[in-house]
């Protein structure tokens, strides 16, 4: 946007109307050229700045991606360690329970054997008691 320069009356009188207008036109052209050059330089600087910002954002994104990948790897490793730890603990508890159940089965078998032996003894004594009651009853029945 050219700025119309208004020069003094004395300037117009000494140089003349045509020369003064040419001088004003030349100043306006120089101003337009400088403005265009400045605009172009600003656009180039902004393009460079934009490229640098893009590059830095890309580097920051890559850096964060790397950090997230490392954190994921650490978490996966920790989960694997905890999983192995829990598997070992469960295996130990399972072995303990198996041992305790085996001991319980042995004790139950011993109890069953003892119970059968005692029931056998009890049956013999009951048979002897029954027989001792039946003999006099049979004797009384035959006597009649």
PDB file of N, CA and C in Angstrom, residues 2 9 15-16 24 51 53 65-66 74 78 83 87 90 92-93 96-97 104 111 117 125-126 132:
ATOM      1  N   UNK A   2       0.980   1.916  -1.129  1.00  0.00           N
ATOM      2  CA  UNK A   2       1.860   3.073  -1.209  1.00  0.00           C
ATOM      3  C   UNK A   2       1.308   4.242  -0.402  1.00  0.00           C
ATOM      4  N   UNK A   9       5.840  23.043  -0.866  1.00  0.00           N
ATOM      5  CA  UNK A   9       5.580  23.893  -2.031  1.00  0.00           C
ATOM      6  C   UNK A   9       6.884  24.386  -2.630  1.00  0.00           C
ATOM      7  N   UNK A  15      11.911  22.198  -8.234  1.00  0.00           N
ATOM      8  CA  UNK A  15      12.147  21.078  -9.147  1.00  0.00           C
ATOM      9  C   UNK A  15      11.122  21.027 -10.267  1.00  0.00           C
ATOM     10  N   UNK A  16       9.999  21.480  -9.984  1.00  0.00           N
ATOM     11  CA  UNK A  16       8.929  21.407 -10.976  1.00  0.00           C
ATOM     12  C   UNK A  16       7.969  20.288 -10.605  1.00  0.00           C
ATOM     13  N   UNK A  24       8.258  11.362  -6.023  1.00  0.00           N
ATOM     14  CA  UNK A  24       7.270  10.729  -5.130  1.00  0.00           C
ATOM     15  C   UNK A  24       6.970   9.318  -5.624  1.00  0.00           C
ATOM     16  N   UNK A  51       9.692 -25.052  10.076  1.00  0.00           N
ATOM     17  CA  UNK A  51      10.403 -26.318   9.862  1.00  0.00           C
ATOM     18  C   UNK A  51      11.145 -26.742  11.128  1.00  0.00           C
ATOM     19  N   UNK A  53      10.400 -25.880  14.219  1.00  0.00           N
ATOM     20  CA  UNK A  53       9.404 -26.284  15.219  1.00  0.00           C
ATOM     21  C   UNK A  53       8.889 -27.687  14.903  1.00  0.00           C
ATOM     22  N   UNK A  65       7.864 -41.425  22.487  1.00  0.00           N
ATOM     23  CA  UNK A  65       7.550 -42.794  22.051  1.00  0.00           C
ATOM     24  C   UNK A  65       8.576 -43.773  22.608  1.00  0.00           C
ATOM     25  N   UNK A  66       9.846 -43.375  22.571  1.00  0.00           N
ATOM     26  CA  UNK A  66      10.901 -44.234  23.108  1.00  0.00           C
ATOM     27  C   UNK A  66      10.715 -44.427  24.612  1.00  0.00           C
ATOM     28  N   UNK A  74       9.447 -52.234  30.687  1.00  0.00           N
ATOM     29  CA  UNK A  74       9.669 -52.436  32.125  1.00  0.00           C
ATOM     30  C   UNK A  74       8.436 -53.039  32.783  1.00  0.00           C
ATOM     31  N   UNK A  78       8.171 -56.577  34.660  1.00  0.00           N
ATOM     32  CA  UNK A  78       7.705 -56.706  36.049  1.00  0.00           C
ATOM     33  C   UNK A  78       6.509 -57.643  36.147  1.00  0.00           C
ATOM     34  N   UNK A  83       4.364 -62.719  37.718  1.00  0.00           N
ATOM     35  CA  UNK A  83       3.667 -63.929  37.300  1.00  0.00           C
ATOM     36  C   UNK A  83       4.478 -65.166  37.673  1.00  0.00           C
ATOM     37  N   UNK A  87       3.452 -67.986  40.352  1.00  0.00           N
ATOM     38  CA  UNK A  87       3.415 -69.392  39.932  1.00  0.00           C
ATOM     39  C   UNK A  87       4.237 -70.253  40.885  1.00  0.00           C
ATOM     40  N   UNK A  90       2.283 -70.542  44.158  1.00  0.00           N
ATOM     41  CA  UNK A  90       1.150 -71.459  44.018  1.00  0.00           C
ATOM     42  C   UNK A  90       1.631 -72.903  43.945  1.00  0.00           C
ATOM     43  N   UNK A  92       4.336 -74.070  45.365  1.00  0.00           N
ATOM     44  CA  UNK A  92       4.727 -74.437  46.731  1.00  0.00           C
ATOM     45  C   UNK A  92       3.500 -74.751  47.582  1.00  0.00           C
ATOM     46  N   UNK A  93       2.489 -73.894  47.485  1.00  0.00           N
ATOM     47  CA  UNK A  93       1.275 -74.143  48.265  1.00  0.00           C
ATOM     48  C   UNK A  93       0.582 -75.427  47.811  1.00  0.00           C
ATOM     49  N   UNK A  96       2.439 -78.263  49.305  1.00  0.00           N
ATOM     50  CA  UNK A  96       2.117 -78.380  50.734  1.00  0.00           C
ATOM     51  C   UNK A  96       0.743 -79.017  50.926  1.00  0.00           C
ATOM     52  N   UNK A  97      -0.222 -78.562  50.150  1.00  0.00           N
ATOM     53  CA  UNK A  97      -1.566 -79.122  50.286  1.00  0.00           C
ATOM     54  C   UNK A  97      -1.594 -80.590  49.883  1.00  0.00           C
ATOM     55  N   UNK A 104      -3.348 -86.751  55.522  1.00  0.00           N
ATOM     56  CA  UNK A 104      -4.725 -86.927  55.970  1.00  0.00           C
ATOM     57  C   UNK A 104      -5.286 -88.265  55.487  1.00  0.00           C
ATOM     58  N   UNK A 111      -7.254 -94.755  60.793  1.00  0.00           N
ATOM     59  CA  UNK A 111      -8.474 -94.677  61.583  1.00  0.00           C
ATOM     60  C   UNK A 111      -9.485 -95.730  61.130  1.00  0.00           C
ATOM     61  N   UNK A 117     -11.079-102.905  63.197  1.00  0.00           N
ATOM     62  CA  UNK A 117     -10.594-103.841  64.213  1.00  0.00           C
ATOM     63  C   UNK A 117     -11.462-103.765  65.466  1.00  0.00           C
ATOM     64  N   UNK A 125     -17.568-109.685  70.981  1.00  0.00           N
ATOM     65  CA  UNK A 125     -18.092-109.563  72.345  1.00  0.00           C
ATOM     66  C   UNK A 125     -19.619-109.567  72.342  1.00  0.00           C
ATOM     67  N   UNK A 126     -20.226-108.934  71.374  1.00  0.00           N
ATOM     68  CA  UNK A 126     -21.680-108.945  71.309  1.00  0.00           C
ATOM     69  C   UNK A 126     -22.193-110.350  71.008  1.00  0.00           C
ATOM     70  N   UNK A 132     -24.298-115.986  75.411  1.00  0.00           N
ATOM     71  CA  UNK A 132     -24.484-116.248  76.841  1.00  0.00           C
ATOM     72  C   UNK A 132     -25.930-116.023  77.270  1.00  0.00           C
TER      73      UNK A 132
END
